[in-house]
Amino acid sequence: MARKPLDYEELNENVKRVQYAVRGELYLRASELQKEGKKIIFTNVGNPHALGQKPLTFPRQVVALCQAPFLLDDPHVGLMFPADAIARAKHYLAMAPGGLGAYSDSRGIPGIRKEVADFIHKRDGYPSDPELIYLTDGASKGVMQILNTIIRNEMDGILVPVPQYPLYSATISLYGGSLVPYYLEEEANWSLDFVNIRQTVAEARSKGISVRAMVMINPGNPTGQCLSEANIKELLQFCYHENLVLLADEVYQQNIYQDERPFISARKVMFDMGPPISSELQVVSFHTVSKGYWGECGQRGGYFEMTNLPPKTVDEIYKVASIALSPNVPGQIFMGVMVNPPKPGDISYLKFAAERLNMLPLRSFSLPPVSTEKMDLCEIFKSIHESLRRRARMMTDGFNSCRNVVCNFTEGAMYSFPQIRLPPRAIEAARRAGKSADVFYCLKLLEATGISTVPGSGFGQKEGVFHLRTTILPAEEDFPAIMSSFKKFNDSFMEQYEGYSRL
């Protein structure tokens, strides 16, 4: 019988090459165990609401009214919703005459793009053009759209930090390009080594690969480091001299757990540097409602902003965006509220501020109840900051207390990426089981403890070095039990595969 077009053997080879470990073998096994009744702690993905975060009230009120505009005609609507939520819903509905059930402009609602531009201007101190901002179904869709535009064939290379978020490797495979990995230096807290990066580019070009873009993830995923202004400046200079587009993945810009390196956007650093870099370097930056204190992963709201791209290129990106007709409209409204939240003096401001502060980084912090009548936001923020640091420190110290485990401090984002120094006998046992060594370890961890992680091989790592990624999202009060469970498993695992001493 002749093969059919959707038989496996006949599929697009680019599709078969795609790997996405965050929802890969470990996640599927965890789902099976959960169905069997085992309690699973899903630390494999940055999915805040799934780990207990409550949604912010104000944006949900606004979107609820936009989804059901007939409520605005109810004479009792003012008893159910605050006046500023009602006004904001009317504001967005006026921008979308067809309501949430109609397509918007393929770039997103113009008024919301203007709100995003105002947010960027306020953040960076430099104006932003709404015509160069596209709203997307989450940051991932924006990344895919831009990579699809850049990659022409298999000889087009994209520089990606390793360890990397597998969105990049998967998308580059899907579009038939070449991933050009540049390795972050774990021993120097996952810093950039431009000597190594230059060698990587030279080697790629010697093989005929046209290196066209460089991905920067700041704060890092899965590595959790925050880049300093000096780091970013050097990166921008490198991209300028090598004629690369910079893809600035900045979705974790609200997730910072130390004071030494606050978030600063690549765009701001570029404009601070002045010409010729500020007027010539091509930069595309990405943001989302899925991270920070919002954690609205399921709403799929995001944007990308283009800087120094020629008008004809922008027109082509618009043409491709038009194929999908429009990004989802509720997600656009979430993005609008995120970049234009309630302000001091608004009816919902105090409640919004209290919820926001009590959700960072994404669950409660065992803080005293917040009074919305007498709020000292500076004091609350200081308390939150201390809790953030405690959580990051507890995980780092917990891993470092374990036999054959070493871990850098999580400075930002939502993840910890410890190195697991596996005994040779464990590596051999994994080989016999047909698994990579870190997958073998993570599966054993999952089955023994219910802790679902992602093996480091899913993000890329140096040959012979093994890691796992876990989120720091569980509630602070749960951390001691989680880390105790991990330590008990790890020490037992290392004891079982004896013959390897701690380095």
Coordinates of C-alpha atoms in Angstrom, one line a residue:
M1 CA 0.0 0.0 0.0
A2 CA 1.3 3.4 -0.9
R3 CA 2.3 5.7 1.9
K4 CA -0.2 8.5 2.7
P5 CA 0.9 12.1 3.0
L6 CA 0.5 12.1 6.8
D7 CA 2.2 8.8 7.4
Y8 CA 5.2 9.4 9.7
E9 CA 7.7 8.6 6.9
E10 CA 6.2 11.3 4.7
L11 CA 6.2 14.1 7.2
N12 CA 8.2 17.3 6.9
E13 CA 11.7 16.4 8.2
N14 CA 12.0 19.8 9.9
V15 CA 8.9 18.9 12.0
K16 CA 10.5 15.5 13.0
R17 CA 13.7 17.2 14.0
V18 CA 11.9 19.5 16.6
Q19 CA 12.7 18.7 20.2
Y20 CA 11.0 20.5 23.1
A21 CA 12.1 19.1 26.5
V22 CA 9.9 21.3 28.7
R23 CA 6.9 19.3 27.6
G24 CA 8.9 16.2 26.7
E25 CA 9.5 12.8 28.2
L26 CA 9.6 13.9 31.8
Y27 CA 6.4 15.9 31.6
L28 CA 4.6 13.1 29.9
R29 CA 5.8 10.6 32.6
A30 CA 4.7 13.0 35.3
S31 CA 1.3 13.3 33.8
E32 CA 1.0 9.5 33.7
L33 CA 2.0 9.2 37.4
Q34 CA -0.5 12.0 38.3
K35 CA -3.3 10.0 36.6
E36 CA -2.2 7.0 38.7
G37 CA -2.8 9.1 41.8
K38 CA 0.7 10.1 42.7
K39 CA 1.2 13.7 43.9
I40 CA 3.3 15.6 41.4
I41 CA 5.0 18.9 42.0
F42 CA 5.3 20.4 38.5
T43 CA 8.4 22.5 38.6
N44 CA 9.2 21.8 35.0
V45 CA 7.6 24.9 33.5
G46 CA 7.1 28.6 34.5
N47 CA 3.3 28.3 34.9
P48 CA 2.4 30.4 37.9
H49 CA -1.3 30.0 38.1
A50 CA -0.9 26.2 37.9
L51 CA 1.1 26.4 41.1
G52 CA -1.5 28.4 43.0
Q53 CA -1.1 32.0 42.0
K54 CA -4.4 33.9 42.2
P55 CA -5.1 36.2 39.2
L56 CA -4.9 40.0 39.7
T57 CA -8.5 41.3 40.2
F58 CA -8.4 44.5 38.1
P59 CA -7.4 43.0 34.7
R60 CA -9.9 40.2 35.1
Q61 CA -12.6 42.6 35.9
V62 CA -11.8 44.7 32.8
V63 CA -11.7 41.7 30.5
A64 CA -14.8 40.2 32.0
L65 CA -16.7 43.4 31.2
C66 CA -15.2 43.4 27.7
Q67 CA -16.2 39.8 27.1
A68 CA -19.8 40.5 28.4
P69 CA -20.4 44.1 27.4
F70 CA -24.1 43.7 28.2
L71 CA -23.1 43.9 31.8
L72 CA -22.3 47.5 31.3
D73 CA -26.0 48.2 30.6
D74 CA -27.0 46.6 33.9
P75 CA -28.2 49.2 36.4
H76 CA -26.4 47.3 39.1
V77 CA -23.0 47.1 37.4
G78 CA -21.6 49.6 39.7
L79 CA -22.3 47.3 42.6
M80 CA -20.4 44.5 41.1
F81 CA -17.4 46.3 39.5
P82 CA -15.4 49.4 40.5
A83 CA -15.9 52.5 38.5
D84 CA -12.3 52.5 37.1
A85 CA -12.7 48.9 35.8
I86 CA -16.0 49.9 34.1
A87 CA -14.3 53.0 32.6
R88 CA -11.3 50.9 31.4
A89 CA -13.6 48.3 29.8
K90 CA -15.5 51.1 27.9
H91 CA -12.1 52.5 26.9
Y92 CA -11.0 49.2 25.3
L93 CA -14.4 48.5 23.7
A94 CA -14.3 51.9 22.1
M95 CA -11.0 50.8 20.5
A96 CA -12.5 47.5 19.3
P97 CA -15.9 48.4 17.7
G98 CA -16.7 44.8 17.0
G99 CA -15.9 43.7 20.5
L100 CA -13.8 40.8 21.5
G101 CA -15.5 38.5 19.0
A102 CA -14.1 40.5 16.0
Y103 CA -10.7 40.4 14.4
S104 CA -8.4 43.3 15.2
D105 CA -5.8 44.9 13.0
S106 CA -3.2 42.2 12.2
R107 CA -0.6 44.1 14.3
G108 CA -3.0 44.5 17.2
I109 CA -5.4 47.2 18.3
P110 CA -3.8 50.6 17.5
G111 CA -4.7 52.1 20.9
I112 CA -3.2 49.3 22.8
R113 CA 0.0 49.5 20.7
K114 CA 0.1 53.2 21.7
E115 CA -0.2 52.1 25.4
V116 CA 2.7 49.7 24.9
A117 CA 4.8 52.5 23.2
D118 CA 4.1 54.8 26.2
F119 CA 5.2 52.0 28.6
I120 CA 8.5 51.5 26.7
H121 CA 9.0 55.3 26.6
K122 CA 8.5 55.6 30.3
R123 CA 10.7 52.6 31.0
D124 CA 13.7 53.5 28.8
G125 CA 13.5 57.3 28.5
Y126 CA 13.3 57.2 24.7
P127 CA 10.2 57.4 22.6
S128 CA 8.7 54.3 20.9
D129 CA 6.7 54.2 17.7
P130 CA 3.4 52.2 18.0
E131 CA 3.7 51.4 14.2
L132 CA 6.8 49.3 15.1
I133 CA 5.1 47.4 17.8
Y134 CA 3.2 44.2 17.0
L135 CA 0.9 42.5 19.6
T136 CA 1.2 38.7 19.5
D137 CA -0.2 35.5 21.1
G138 CA 2.4 35.5 23.7
A139 CA 6.1 36.3 23.3
S140 CA 6.7 32.8 21.7
K141 CA 4.6 33.6 18.7
G142 CA 6.5 36.9 18.2
V143 CA 9.9 35.0 18.4
M144 CA 8.7 32.5 15.9
Q145 CA 7.4 35.2 13.5
I146 CA 10.8 37.0 13.5
L147 CA 12.9 33.9 13.2
N148 CA 10.7 32.9 10.2
T149 CA 11.5 36.2 8.7
I150 CA 15.3 36.0 9.3
I151 CA 15.9 32.3 8.3
R152 CA 16.1 31.8 4.6
N153 CA 17.7 28.3 4.4
E154 CA 19.7 25.7 6.3
M155 CA 22.9 27.8 5.9
D156 CA 21.4 30.7 7.9
G157 CA 22.6 30.6 11.5
I158 CA 21.2 32.0 14.7
L159 CA 23.5 32.5 17.8
V160 CA 21.7 31.2 20.8
P161 CA 22.9 31.1 24.4
V162 CA 23.5 27.6 25.8
P163 CA 21.9 26.6 28.1
Q164 CA 18.9 28.0 26.1
Y165 CA 15.2 28.1 26.3
P166 CA 14.2 25.3 23.8
L167 CA 11.8 27.6 22.0
Y168 CA 14.8 28.8 20.0
S169 CA 16.3 25.4 19.0
A170 CA 12.8 24.0 18.2
T171 CA 11.8 27.0 16.1
I172 CA 15.2 27.2 14.2
S173 CA 14.8 23.4 13.4
L174 CA 11.2 23.9 12.3
Y175 CA 12.2 26.7 9.9
G176 CA 15.2 24.8 8.6
G177 CA 17.9 27.1 9.9
S178 CA 21.1 26.3 11.8
L179 CA 21.5 26.8 15.6
V180 CA 24.9 28.3 16.4
P181 CA 25.3 27.8 20.2
Y182 CA 27.4 30.1 22.3
Y183 CA 28.1 28.7 25.7
L184 CA 27.6 30.7 28.9
E185 CA 30.3 30.3 31.5
E186 CA 28.8 28.5 34.5
E187 CA 31.9 29.0 36.6
A188 CA 31.5 32.8 36.2
N189 CA 27.8 32.8 37.1
W190 CA 26.7 32.1 33.5
S191 CA 28.4 35.1 32.1
L192 CA 29.2 35.9 28.4
D193 CA 32.6 35.0 27.1
F194 CA 33.1 37.1 23.9
V195 CA 36.4 35.4 23.1
N196 CA 34.5 32.2 22.9
I197 CA 31.6 33.8 21.0
R198 CA 33.9 35.3 18.4
Q199 CA 35.5 31.9 17.9
T200 CA 32.0 30.3 17.5
V201 CA 31.0 32.8 14.9
A202 CA 34.3 32.3 13.0
E203 CA 33.9 28.5 13.1
A204 CA 30.3 28.7 11.8
R205 CA 31.3 31.0 9.0
S206 CA 34.2 28.8 8.0
K207 CA 31.6 26.1 7.4
G208 CA 29.6 28.4 5.1
I209 CA 27.0 29.3 7.6
S210 CA 25.7 32.9 7.4
V211 CA 25.3 34.0 11.0
R212 CA 22.4 36.5 10.9
A213 CA 21.1 37.1 14.4
M214 CA 22.0 36.7 18.1
V215 CA 19.5 35.8 20.9
M216 CA 19.9 37.4 24.3
I217 CA 17.8 36.1 27.2
N218 CA 17.9 38.6 30.1
P219 CA 17.1 37.6 32.8
G220 CA 18.3 34.2 31.8
N221 CA 16.2 31.1 31.2
P222 CA 17.1 28.5 32.4
T223 CA 20.2 29.9 34.1
G224 CA 18.6 32.8 36.1
Q225 CA 21.5 35.3 35.7
C226 CA 21.0 39.1 35.1
L227 CA 23.2 41.0 32.7
S228 CA 24.8 44.2 33.8
E229 CA 24.7 47.3 31.7
A230 CA 28.4 46.7 30.8
N231 CA 27.5 43.1 29.6
I232 CA 24.7 44.5 27.4
K233 CA 26.9 47.2 26.0
E234 CA 29.6 44.7 25.0
L235 CA 26.9 42.5 23.5
L236 CA 25.5 45.4 21.5
Q237 CA 28.9 46.4 20.2
F238 CA 29.5 42.8 19.2
C239 CA 26.3 42.6 17.2
Y240 CA 27.1 45.9 15.5
H241 CA 30.5 44.9 14.5
E242 CA 29.4 41.4 13.3
N243 CA 26.4 42.8 11.5
L244 CA 23.9 40.7 13.5
V245 CA 20.2 41.4 14.4
L246 CA 19.8 41.3 18.2
L247 CA 16.8 39.4 19.4
A248 CA 16.3 40.6 23.0
D249 CA 14.1 38.2 25.0
E250 CA 13.3 40.3 28.0
V251 CA 10.1 38.5 29.3
Y252 CA 11.4 38.1 32.9
Q253 CA 12.2 41.8 33.3
Q254 CA 9.9 42.0 36.4
N255 CA 11.6 38.9 38.0
I256 CA 14.7 40.3 39.7
Y257 CA 16.0 39.0 43.0
Q258 CA 19.0 41.1 43.8
D259 CA 19.9 44.8 43.7
E260 CA 23.4 44.7 42.1
R261 CA 22.0 44.2 38.5
P262 CA 18.5 45.7 38.1
F263 CA 16.9 45.1 34.7
I264 CA 17.9 47.5 32.0
S265 CA 16.6 46.9 28.5
A266 CA 18.9 46.4 25.5
R267 CA 17.1 49.1 23.7
K268 CA 17.8 51.7 26.5
V269 CA 21.5 50.8 26.6
M270 CA 21.7 51.0 22.8
F271 CA 20.2 54.5 22.7
D272 CA 22.4 55.6 25.6
M273 CA 25.4 54.6 23.5
G274 CA 24.4 57.0 20.7
P275 CA 25.3 56.8 17.0
P276 CA 26.2 54.9 15.0
I277 CA 25.0 51.9 17.1
S278 CA 21.8 53.6 18.2
S279 CA 20.9 54.5 14.6
E280 CA 22.0 51.4 12.8
L281 CA 21.9 48.3 15.0
Q282 CA 18.7 46.2 14.3
V283 CA 17.0 45.1 17.5
V284 CA 13.8 43.2 18.1
S285 CA 12.7 42.9 21.7
F286 CA 10.0 40.8 23.3
H287 CA 7.7 40.9 26.3
T288 CA 4.7 39.0 27.6
V289 CA 1.9 38.9 30.2
S290 CA 2.9 35.4 31.1
K291 CA 5.7 36.2 33.6
G292 CA 6.4 38.8 36.3
Y293 CA 3.7 39.3 38.9
W294 CA 0.9 38.7 36.2
G295 CA 1.7 35.0 35.3
E296 CA -1.2 35.0 32.8
C297 CA 0.3 32.2 30.7
G298 CA -3.1 31.0 29.3
Q299 CA -4.1 34.4 28.1
R300 CA -1.4 34.5 25.4
G301 CA -0.7 38.2 25.4
G302 CA 2.7 39.5 24.2
Y303 CA 4.4 42.0 21.9
F304 CA 7.6 42.6 20.0
E305 CA 9.1 46.0 19.2
M306 CA 11.3 46.6 16.1
T307 CA 14.1 49.1 16.1
N308 CA 16.1 50.3 13.1
L309 CA 14.3 47.9 10.7
P310 CA 13.7 49.3 7.1
P311 CA 10.1 50.1 6.2
K312 CA 10.0 47.5 3.5
T313 CA 11.0 44.8 6.0
V314 CA 8.3 46.0 8.4
D315 CA 5.8 45.7 5.5
E316 CA 6.8 42.1 4.9
I317 CA 6.4 41.3 8.6
Y318 CA 3.0 42.8 8.5
K319 CA 2.1 40.7 5.4
V320 CA 3.0 37.5 7.2
A321 CA 1.2 38.6 10.4
S322 CA -1.9 39.2 8.2
I323 CA -2.1 35.5 7.4
A324 CA -3.3 34.8 10.9
L325 CA -5.7 37.8 10.6
S326 CA -5.1 39.0 14.2
P327 CA -3.7 38.1 17.6
N328 CA -6.3 37.1 20.1
V329 CA -8.1 40.2 21.4
P330 CA -8.5 39.3 25.1
G331 CA -4.8 38.8 25.2
Q332 CA -4.3 42.2 23.7
I333 CA -6.4 43.8 26.4
F334 CA -4.4 42.0 29.1
M335 CA -1.3 43.5 27.6
G336 CA -2.9 46.9 27.6
V337 CA -3.7 46.7 31.3
M338 CA -0.3 45.3 32.1
V339 CA 1.5 48.3 30.5
N340 CA -1.1 50.7 31.8
P341 CA -2.1 49.5 35.2
P342 CA -4.2 51.4 37.8
K343 CA -2.4 54.5 39.1
P344 CA -2.3 56.2 42.5
G345 CA -5.7 57.8 43.1
D346 CA -7.6 55.3 41.1
I347 CA -10.3 53.3 43.0
S348 CA -8.6 50.0 42.3
Y349 CA -5.0 51.1 42.8
L350 CA -4.6 50.1 46.5
K351 CA -6.1 46.6 45.9
F352 CA -4.1 46.2 42.7
A353 CA -0.8 47.3 44.5
A354 CA -1.5 44.9 47.4
E355 CA -2.2 42.0 45.2
R356 CA 0.8 42.7 42.9
L357 CA 3.2 42.9 45.8
N358 CA 1.9 39.8 47.5
M359 CA 2.2 37.8 44.3
L360 CA 5.9 38.3 43.5
P361 CA 7.4 36.1 42.4
L362 CA 4.2 34.2 42.1
R363 CA 2.7 33.0 45.4
S364 CA 2.2 34.2 49.0
F365 CA 5.2 35.1 51.2
S366 CA 3.8 34.6 54.6
L367 CA 3.7 38.4 55.0
P368 CA 1.4 40.2 57.5
P369 CA -2.0 41.1 56.0
V370 CA -1.8 44.2 53.8
S371 CA -4.1 47.0 54.8
T372 CA -5.4 48.8 51.7
E373 CA -6.2 51.9 53.9
K374 CA -2.7 52.3 55.4
M375 CA -0.2 50.9 52.9
D376 CA 3.4 51.7 53.1
L377 CA 4.3 50.4 49.7
C378 CA 8.1 50.9 50.2
E379 CA 8.0 48.7 53.4
I380 CA 5.9 46.0 51.7
F381 CA 8.2 46.0 48.7
K382 CA 11.2 45.7 50.9
S383 CA 9.6 42.7 52.6
I384 CA 8.8 41.1 49.3
H385 CA 12.3 41.6 48.1
E386 CA 13.6 39.9 51.2
S387 CA 11.3 37.0 50.6
L388 CA 12.4 36.7 47.0
R389 CA 16.0 36.5 48.1
R390 CA 15.1 34.0 50.7
R391 CA 13.4 31.8 48.2
A392 CA 16.3 32.0 45.7
R393 CA 18.8 31.4 48.5
M394 CA 16.9 28.5 50.0
M395 CA 16.9 26.7 46.7
T396 CA 20.6 27.5 45.9
D397 CA 21.8 26.5 49.4
G398 CA 19.6 23.4 49.3
F399 CA 21.1 22.2 46.1
N400 CA 24.6 23.0 47.2
S401 CA 24.1 21.0 50.4
C402 CA 23.6 17.9 48.4
R403 CA 26.3 15.4 47.4
N404 CA 27.7 16.0 43.9
V405 CA 25.4 19.0 43.2
V406 CA 26.6 22.6 42.6
C407 CA 24.4 25.6 41.8
N408 CA 24.8 29.3 41.0
F409 CA 22.5 31.8 42.8
T410 CA 19.3 32.6 41.0
E411 CA 19.5 36.3 40.3
G412 CA 16.4 36.6 38.2
A413 CA 13.7 34.9 36.1
M414 CA 11.9 31.9 37.7
Y415 CA 14.4 29.0 37.5
S416 CA 17.4 27.3 39.2
F417 CA 19.8 25.3 37.0
P418 CA 22.0 23.1 39.3
Q419 CA 24.8 20.9 37.9
I420 CA 24.5 17.2 38.9
R421 CA 27.9 15.6 39.0
L422 CA 26.8 12.0 38.1
P423 CA 28.9 9.0 39.1
P424 CA 30.3 6.9 36.2
R425 CA 28.2 4.0 37.2
A426 CA 25.1 6.1 36.9
I427 CA 26.1 7.2 33.5
E428 CA 26.6 3.6 32.5
A429 CA 23.3 2.6 34.0
A430 CA 21.6 5.3 31.9
R431 CA 23.4 4.1 28.8
R432 CA 22.1 0.6 29.4
A433 CA 18.6 2.0 29.9
G434 CA 18.8 3.9 26.6
K435 CA 18.6 7.2 28.3
S436 CA 20.9 10.2 28.5
A437 CA 22.3 10.5 32.0
D438 CA 20.4 13.6 33.1
V439 CA 17.1 12.2 31.8
F440 CA 17.8 9.0 33.7
Y441 CA 18.5 11.0 36.9
C442 CA 15.4 13.2 36.5
L443 CA 13.1 10.2 35.9
K444 CA 14.4 8.5 39.0
L445 CA 13.8 11.8 40.9
L446 CA 10.3 12.1 39.6
E447 CA 9.3 8.5 40.5
A448 CA 10.8 8.7 44.0
T449 CA 9.6 12.2 45.0
G450 CA 7.0 13.4 42.5
I451 CA 9.2 16.4 41.7
S452 CA 8.9 17.0 37.9
T453 CA 11.9 18.8 36.5
V454 CA 13.5 19.2 33.0
P455 CA 16.9 17.6 32.2
G456 CA 19.7 20.0 31.3
S457 CA 20.1 18.3 27.9
G458 CA 16.8 19.8 26.9
F459 CA 18.5 23.3 27.1
G460 CA 21.9 22.4 25.9
Q461 CA 25.0 21.9 28.0
K462 CA 28.7 21.1 27.6
E463 CA 29.7 17.5 26.7
G464 CA 29.9 15.4 29.9
V465 CA 28.2 18.0 32.1
F466 CA 24.7 17.4 33.5
H467 CA 22.0 19.7 34.9
L468 CA 18.4 19.9 35.6
R469 CA 16.0 22.9 35.6
T470 CA 13.4 23.6 38.3
T471 CA 11.2 26.7 38.9
I472 CA 11.3 28.6 42.1
L473 CA 7.5 29.0 42.1
P474 CA 6.4 26.8 44.9
A475 CA 5.2 28.6 48.0
E476 CA 8.0 29.7 50.4
E477 CA 6.6 27.6 53.2
D478 CA 6.8 24.4 51.0
F479 CA 10.5 24.9 50.2
P480 CA 12.0 23.1 53.2
A481 CA 9.9 19.9 52.5
I482 CA 10.7 20.0 48.8
M483 CA 14.4 20.5 49.3
S484 CA 14.5 17.9 52.0
S485 CA 12.8 15.4 49.6
F486 CA 15.3 16.3 46.9
K487 CA 18.3 15.9 49.2
K488 CA 17.1 12.5 50.5
F489 CA 16.7 11.2 47.0
N490 CA 19.9 12.6 45.6
D491 CA 22.1 11.3 48.5
S492 CA 20.5 7.9 48.1
F493 CA 21.0 8.0 44.3
M494 CA 24.7 8.9 44.8
E495 CA 25.1 6.2 47.4
Q496 CA 23.6 3.6 45.1
Y497 CA 26.0 4.4 42.3
E498 CA 29.0 4.5 44.5
G499 CA 32.6 4.9 43.4
Y500 CA 32.5 8.7 42.7
S501 CA 33.7 11.3 45.2
R502 CA 32.5 14.9 45.4
L503 CA 34.8 17.3 43.4

